[in-house]
Amino acid sequence: MTEDPPADEGDDAVTLESFLDALQSEGRPVATAQQIARRLDCSQAAASEALDRLAAAGDVERLDVESDPVVWYPSEWGRLADRERVVLFPERRELVVDQPSQYTRAQLSRIAHLVDTSGTKGYLYRIRREDVWAAPFDDFEDFLGTLRSVLPRRSPHLEEWIERQWTRARQFTLRTHEDGYTVLAAASESLMGNVARQKLDEEHLHAPISETESWVVEGSEAAIKRILYEAGYPVIDERELETGEPLDVELRTELRDYQQDWVDRFLDQRAGVFVGPSGSGKTVAALGALTAVGGETLILVPSRELAGQWRAELLEHTTLDPEDIGEYHGGEKEIRPVTIATYQVAGMDRHRSLFDRREWGLIVYDEVHHIPSEVYRRSADLQSKHRLGLSATPVREDDRETDIYTLVGPPIGTDWDALFDAGYVQEPEVEIRYLPWASDEERNAYASAEPRAKHRIAAENPAKVDEVRHLLAEHPTAKALVFVDWLDHGRAIADAVNAPFVSGETPHHERDQLFASFRDGERRTLVVSRVGDEGIDLPNAELAVVASGLGGSRRQGAQRAGRTMRPAGSATVYVLATRGTSEEDFAQRQMRHLAEKGIRVTENGVE
C-alpha cells in the first residue's frame, strides 16, 4: 500500500526546469512519471499530477503507447537542445559538456583539462592527477564544492579518487633548516622510508635527521622534486629562497580580469607557468607579477631578438627607466636590477657565477617548454622565491612536460575557447590543404627514396610554390607569413613571390629591420624558417601559410598558427601537405592539438 503524498507535494514536485533536468540525468529525450519521480525524489503520484498540470499549460506532452507506460516529453524540443548538459563518466574521470555556460567553463578550467571541443557543442574535459595537484584551492572542501557546482549529480567514486590525489600532493615538503641547509620532510615514517629513500639515493639525500626528515644534498632540490613528482608525490616547496633587493616599479597597464587571476594565483603559489594562446597577453601578465613581487628580476629568453622585445615591453608597460634594465647575451653583457639574459649564456660556466651571486626576487622563464633540454636546463637550476614560466604550448614530443612543472611550477591558464568567445583573442580559421605532386617525376622520386629522404622530398614538393603564390593572390591585402623548414625551399618560395627570406643565416640587424618593416606595414609578406616559430613579436599577421615543417612538433604547429591570434581582425592559416605522404599524418597531428584548444580546423583537397 502506497502512502498519499503530502497535500502540497504535487504543487511544486515537477516544474518545467526540473523536468528538463531530470531528462538530462536520464540521458533520454522522454521519460515516464516513475523515472521523473525517482530523479526528483518525489512520489509517482505527485509527479503524475504535476506533469498533467504542465501538459495543460502546453509545456510538456504525453504519449500513450499500447502496452507501454505513458511517457512525457517537452513541447519545445529546442528548449532541451539549447540547454547546457553535463554527462559524467566517473570511471574515466571525463565530462562531456554540451552548450557549456561561461560559469561552467570557468569552474572546470580550475579543476580539469580541456581535451577537445568542436567550438559550440561537445566539450570534453578530463580530470587528471596533475589537475588535482595544481588546483588553486586552500582546502579539499573548496575543490569539492567547485566540482559539485557543475556536475549533474554526485559521484562518490570520482570524489574518493580526487581526495586521494589531493592527499598525495601534500605528503612531502622541502623547507629550510634553521642552520641554512635544506630538509626533505615526509608526512609519515613509512613515506620517508618506502617512497623517498627508495626513490632517492646518496646524490640526493645525506643521512636522515629523523624518521620523517632527511638532509638534502645541496643542488639536488630540482632532481628530488622531479623524481618524487614522477612517483606520484608532488613536493611542496617552502624553502626560504632569495627575495632580492626591493625594486620600485609600478604597472602602467590595467590587467584584464583573467590576467589578474593568473597573477593572483601565481603570487599565492610563488611558482607557476602562464599558459595561453598568442595574443592573450602572457608577457603583460608577467609584468604584472614582476611589479607585484617588487624584487630584482632575471628574465631568461631563447634569443637576442626576444631580449630586445622584453626591454621594449618593460619600458612601455612599467615605470622602469632604461638604466634599470640590462641585457646579457652575445651582443650585450649588463646586469641590472631587471636583467634579460639568453638561456645559453646564463647556463655557461663562465657566466653562471654572475647570476648565482645575485639574489633574484623573481626569475621569468620565457618559452618555458625548452627547459627540459640540456642546454636550457642548466639555467633553469637557478632558483628564487618566485619562479614564473610562459608558454602558449607547454607540450613536448618527448613527454617531458613534467620537467617544466617540477623545475618551474604548475600550469596557470585560461580556457582558450573562453578567450575566443570573450573577444580577447581572435580565433583563426585553420585549413589543411592536401596537394598533389607537381609531376610524375616528383612522385616517383618519393616512392623510390630512402625513408629518411622521403620527408624532405614531400616537404619540397614544387606544387607548394604554386599554391603559396595562389593563396597570396587570393588575399592580396593580407599581411602574410610563409613558414618553411628547408632553406632551399624557402629561397624558391621567396623568389616566386618576390619576398625576403628570413633564416638563421640572416644577420641579426637585417632580421630586426625586416621584422620591423613587417610590423610597420611597409612590407606585406615574409618567408621565414624556424626563426619565426617563437620569440618574435609579429602582431599584425593576418595570413599564415605553413609550406613545410610538418615533421615538427605539435607545439611548432600551434606556434605558427598562433602568429595570427591577436585581439582584433580575422586571420587564416593554411597548412600545405603533399597527398599520400607522411605529411598528411603530421598535419593532422599538429592541427589536432589546436582543435583540442577550441580552434576549428577544416580539411580540403586541391586538384
Coordinates of N, CA and C in Angstrom, one line a residue, residues 401-497:
E401 N 56.9 17.2 -20.2 CA 56.3 18.3 -19.6 C 56.5 18.3 -18.1
T402 N 56.6 17.1 -17.5 CA 56.8 17.0 -16.0 C 58.0 17.9 -15.6
D403 N 59.1 17.9 -16.4 CA 60.2 18.6 -16.0 C 59.9 20.1 -15.9
I404 N 59.0 20.6 -16.8 CA 58.6 22.0 -16.8 C 58.0 22.3 -15.4
Y405 N 57.1 21.5 -15.0 CA 56.3 21.8 -13.8 C 57.1 21.6 -12.5
T406 N 58.1 20.7 -12.6 CA 58.9 20.5 -11.3 C 60.0 21.5 -11.2
L407 N 60.6 21.9 -12.4 CA 61.7 22.9 -12.3 C 61.1 24.3 -12.1
V408 N 60.0 24.6 -12.7 CA 59.4 25.9 -12.6 C 58.2 26.0 -11.8
G409 N 57.1 25.3 -12.2 CA 55.9 25.4 -11.4 C 54.7 24.8 -12.2
P410 N 53.6 24.7 -11.6 CA 52.4 24.1 -12.2 C 51.7 25.1 -13.2
P411 N 50.9 24.6 -14.1 CA 50.3 25.4 -15.1 C 49.3 26.3 -14.5
I412 N 49.2 27.6 -15.0 CA 48.2 28.6 -14.7 C 47.7 29.1 -16.0
G413 N 46.4 28.9 -16.3 CA 45.9 29.4 -17.6 C 44.4 29.5 -17.6
T414 N 43.9 29.8 -18.8 CA 42.5 30.0 -19.1 C 42.1 29.3 -20.3
D415 N 40.9 28.7 -20.3 CA 40.4 28.0 -21.4 C 40.5 28.9 -22.7
W416 N 41.3 28.4 -23.7 CA 41.5 29.2 -24.9 C 40.1 29.6 -25.6
D417 N 39.2 28.6 -25.6 CA 37.9 28.9 -26.2 C 37.2 30.1 -25.5
A418 N 37.3 30.2 -24.2 CA 36.7 31.3 -23.5 C 37.3 32.6 -23.9
L419 N 38.6 32.6 -24.2 CA 39.2 33.9 -24.7 C 38.7 34.2 -26.0
F420 N 38.5 33.2 -26.9 CA 37.9 33.5 -28.2 C 36.5 34.1 -28.1
D421 N 35.7 33.4 -27.2 CA 34.3 33.9 -27.1 C 34.2 35.3 -26.5
A422 N 35.1 35.6 -25.6 CA 35.1 36.9 -24.9 C 35.7 38.0 -25.8
G423 N 36.3 37.6 -26.9 CA 36.8 38.6 -27.8 C 38.2 39.1 -27.5
Y424 N 38.9 38.5 -26.5 CA 40.2 38.9 -26.1 C 41.2 38.5 -27.2
V425 N 41.0 37.3 -27.8 CA 41.9 36.8 -28.8 C 41.0 36.4 -30.0
Q426 N 41.4 36.7 -31.2 CA 40.6 36.4 -32.4 C 41.0 34.9 -32.8
E427 N 40.0 34.1 -33.0 CA 40.2 32.7 -33.4 C 40.5 32.6 -34.8
P428 N 41.6 32.0 -35.2 CA 41.9 31.9 -36.7 C 41.1 30.8 -37.3
E429 N 41.0 30.9 -38.6 CA 40.4 29.8 -39.4 C 41.6 29.0 -39.9
V430 N 41.6 27.7 -39.6 CA 42.7 26.8 -40.0 C 42.2 25.8 -41.0
E431 N 42.9 25.7 -42.1 CA 42.6 24.8 -43.2 C 43.8 24.0 -43.6
I432 N 43.7 22.6 -43.6 CA 44.7 21.8 -44.1 C 44.4 21.5 -45.6
R433 N 45.3 21.8 -46.5 CA 45.1 21.7 -47.9 C 46.1 20.6 -48.4
Y434 N 45.5 19.5 -49.0 CA 46.2 18.4 -49.5 C 46.5 18.6 -50.9
L435 N 47.8 18.6 -51.3 CA 48.2 18.9 -52.7 C 48.7 17.7 -53.4
P436 N 48.4 17.6 -54.7 CA 49.0 16.5 -55.5 C 50.5 16.8 -55.8
W437 N 51.2 15.8 -56.3 CA 52.6 16.0 -56.7 C 52.6 17.0 -58.0
A438 N 53.6 17.7 -58.1 CA 53.7 18.6 -59.2 C 53.9 17.8 -60.5
S439 N 54.5 16.6 -60.5 CA 54.7 15.8 -61.7 C 54.9 14.4 -61.3
D440 N 54.8 13.5 -62.3 CA 55.1 12.1 -62.0 C 56.5 11.9 -61.6
E441 N 57.4 12.7 -62.1 CA 58.8 12.6 -61.8 C 59.0 12.8 -60.2
E442 N 58.4 13.8 -59.7 CA 58.5 14.0 -58.2 C 57.9 12.8 -57.5
R443 N 56.7 12.3 -57.9 CA 56.1 11.2 -57.2 C 56.9 10.0 -57.2
N444 N 57.6 9.7 -58.4 CA 58.4 8.5 -58.5 C 59.7 8.7 -57.6
A445 N 60.2 9.9 -57.5 CA 61.4 10.2 -56.7 C 61.0 9.9 -55.2
Y446 N 59.9 10.3 -54.8 CA 59.4 10.0 -53.5 C 59.3 8.5 -53.2
A447 N 58.7 7.8 -54.2 CA 58.4 6.4 -54.0 C 59.7 5.6 -53.9
S448 N 60.7 6.0 -54.6 CA 62.0 5.2 -54.6 C 63.0 5.7 -53.6
A449 N 62.7 6.7 -52.9 CA 63.7 7.3 -52.0 C 63.8 6.5 -50.7
E450 N 65.0 6.7 -50.0 CA 65.2 6.1 -48.7 C 64.2 6.7 -47.7
P451 N 63.8 6.0 -46.7 CA 62.9 6.6 -45.7 C 63.2 7.9 -45.2
R452 N 64.5 8.2 -44.9 CA 64.9 9.5 -44.3 C 64.7 10.6 -45.4
A453 N 64.9 10.3 -46.6 CA 64.8 11.3 -47.7 C 63.3 11.6 -48.1
K454 N 62.4 10.7 -47.8 CA 61.0 10.9 -48.2 C 60.4 12.2 -47.6
H455 N 60.7 12.4 -46.4 CA 60.1 13.6 -45.7 C 60.5 14.9 -46.4
R456 N 61.8 15.0 -46.7 CA 62.2 16.3 -47.4 C 61.6 16.4 -48.8
I457 N 61.6 15.3 -49.5 CA 61.0 15.4 -50.9 C 59.6 15.8 -50.8
A458 N 58.8 15.3 -49.9 CA 57.4 15.7 -49.7 C 57.3 17.1 -49.3
A459 N 58.2 17.6 -48.4 CA 58.1 19.0 -48.0 C 58.4 19.9 -49.1
E460 N 59.3 19.6 -50.0 CA 59.7 20.5 -51.1 C 59.0 20.2 -52.4
N461 N 57.8 19.6 -52.3 CA 57.0 19.4 -53.5 C 56.8 20.7 -54.2
P462 N 57.3 20.8 -55.5 CA 57.2 22.1 -56.2 C 55.7 22.6 -56.3
A463 N 54.7 21.8 -56.2 CA 53.3 22.2 -56.2 C 53.1 23.2 -55.1
K464 N 53.8 23.2 -54.0 CA 53.6 24.1 -52.9 C 54.0 25.5 -53.3
V465 N 55.0 25.7 -54.2 CA 55.4 27.0 -54.6 C 54.2 27.7 -55.3
D466 N 53.6 26.9 -56.2 CA 52.4 27.5 -57.0 C 51.3 27.7 -56.0
E467 N 51.1 26.9 -55.0 CA 49.9 27.1 -54.1 C 50.1 28.3 -53.2
V468 N 51.4 28.5 -52.8 CA 51.6 29.7 -52.0 C 51.4 31.0 -52.8
R469 N 51.8 31.0 -54.1 CA 51.5 32.1 -54.9 C 50.0 32.3 -55.1
H470 N 49.3 31.2 -55.3 CA 47.8 31.3 -55.4 C 47.2 31.9 -54.2
L471 N 47.6 31.4 -53.0 CA 47.0 31.8 -51.7 C 47.2 33.3 -51.5
L472 N 48.4 33.7 -51.8 CA 48.8 35.2 -51.6 C 47.9 36.0 -52.5
A473 N 47.7 35.5 -53.7 CA 46.9 36.3 -54.7 C 45.4 36.3 -54.3
E474 N 45.0 35.3 -53.5 CA 43.6 35.3 -53.0 C 43.4 36.2 -51.9
H475 N 44.5 36.6 -51.2 CA 44.5 37.5 -50.1 C 45.4 38.7 -50.4
P476 N 45.1 39.5 -51.3 CA 46.1 40.5 -51.8 C 46.4 41.6 -50.8
T477 N 45.6 41.8 -49.8 CA 45.9 42.9 -48.9 C 46.4 42.4 -47.5
A478 N 46.4 41.1 -47.4 CA 46.7 40.5 -46.1 C 48.2 40.5 -45.8
K479 N 48.6 40.8 -44.6 CA 50.0 40.7 -44.2 C 50.3 39.2 -43.9
A480 N 51.2 38.6 -44.6 CA 51.3 37.2 -44.7 C 52.7 36.7 -44.2
L481 N 52.7 35.6 -43.5 CA 53.9 34.9 -43.2 C 53.9 33.5 -43.8
V482 N 54.9 33.1 -44.5 CA 55.1 31.8 -45.1 C 56.2 31.1 -44.4
F483 N 55.8 29.9 -43.7 CA 56.8 29.2 -42.9 C 57.3 28.0 -43.7
V484 N 58.7 27.8 -43.6 CA 59.3 26.7 -44.2 C 60.3 26.1 -43.3
D485 N 60.8 24.9 -43.6 CA 61.8 24.2 -42.8 C 63.1 24.1 -43.5
W486 N 63.1 24.1 -44.8 CA 64.3 23.8 -45.6 C 64.7 25.1 -46.3
L487 N 66.0 25.4 -46.3 CA 66.5 26.7 -46.8 C 66.2 26.8 -48.3
D488 N 66.5 25.7 -49.0 CA 66.3 25.8 -50.5 C 64.9 26.0 -50.8
H489 N 64.0 25.4 -50.1 CA 62.6 25.6 -50.3 C 62.1 27.0 -50.0
G490 N 62.7 27.5 -48.9 CA 62.4 28.9 -48.6 C 62.8 29.9 -49.6
R491 N 64.0 29.7 -50.2 CA 64.5 30.6 -51.2 C 63.7 30.5 -52.5
A492 N 63.2 29.2 -52.8 CA 62.4 29.1 -54.0 C 61.1 29.8 -53.9
I493 N 60.5 29.7 -52.7 CA 59.2 30.4 -52.5 C 59.4 31.9 -52.5
A494 N 60.5 32.3 -51.8 CA 60.7 33.8 -51.7 C 60.9 34.4 -53.1
D495 N 61.7 33.7 -54.0 CA 61.9 34.2 -55.3 C 60.5 34.2 -56.1
A496 N 59.7 33.2 -55.9 CA 58.4 33.1 -56.6 C 57.5 34.2 -56.2
V497 N 57.5 34.6 -55.0 CA 56.5 35.6 -54.5 C 57.1 37.0 -54.3

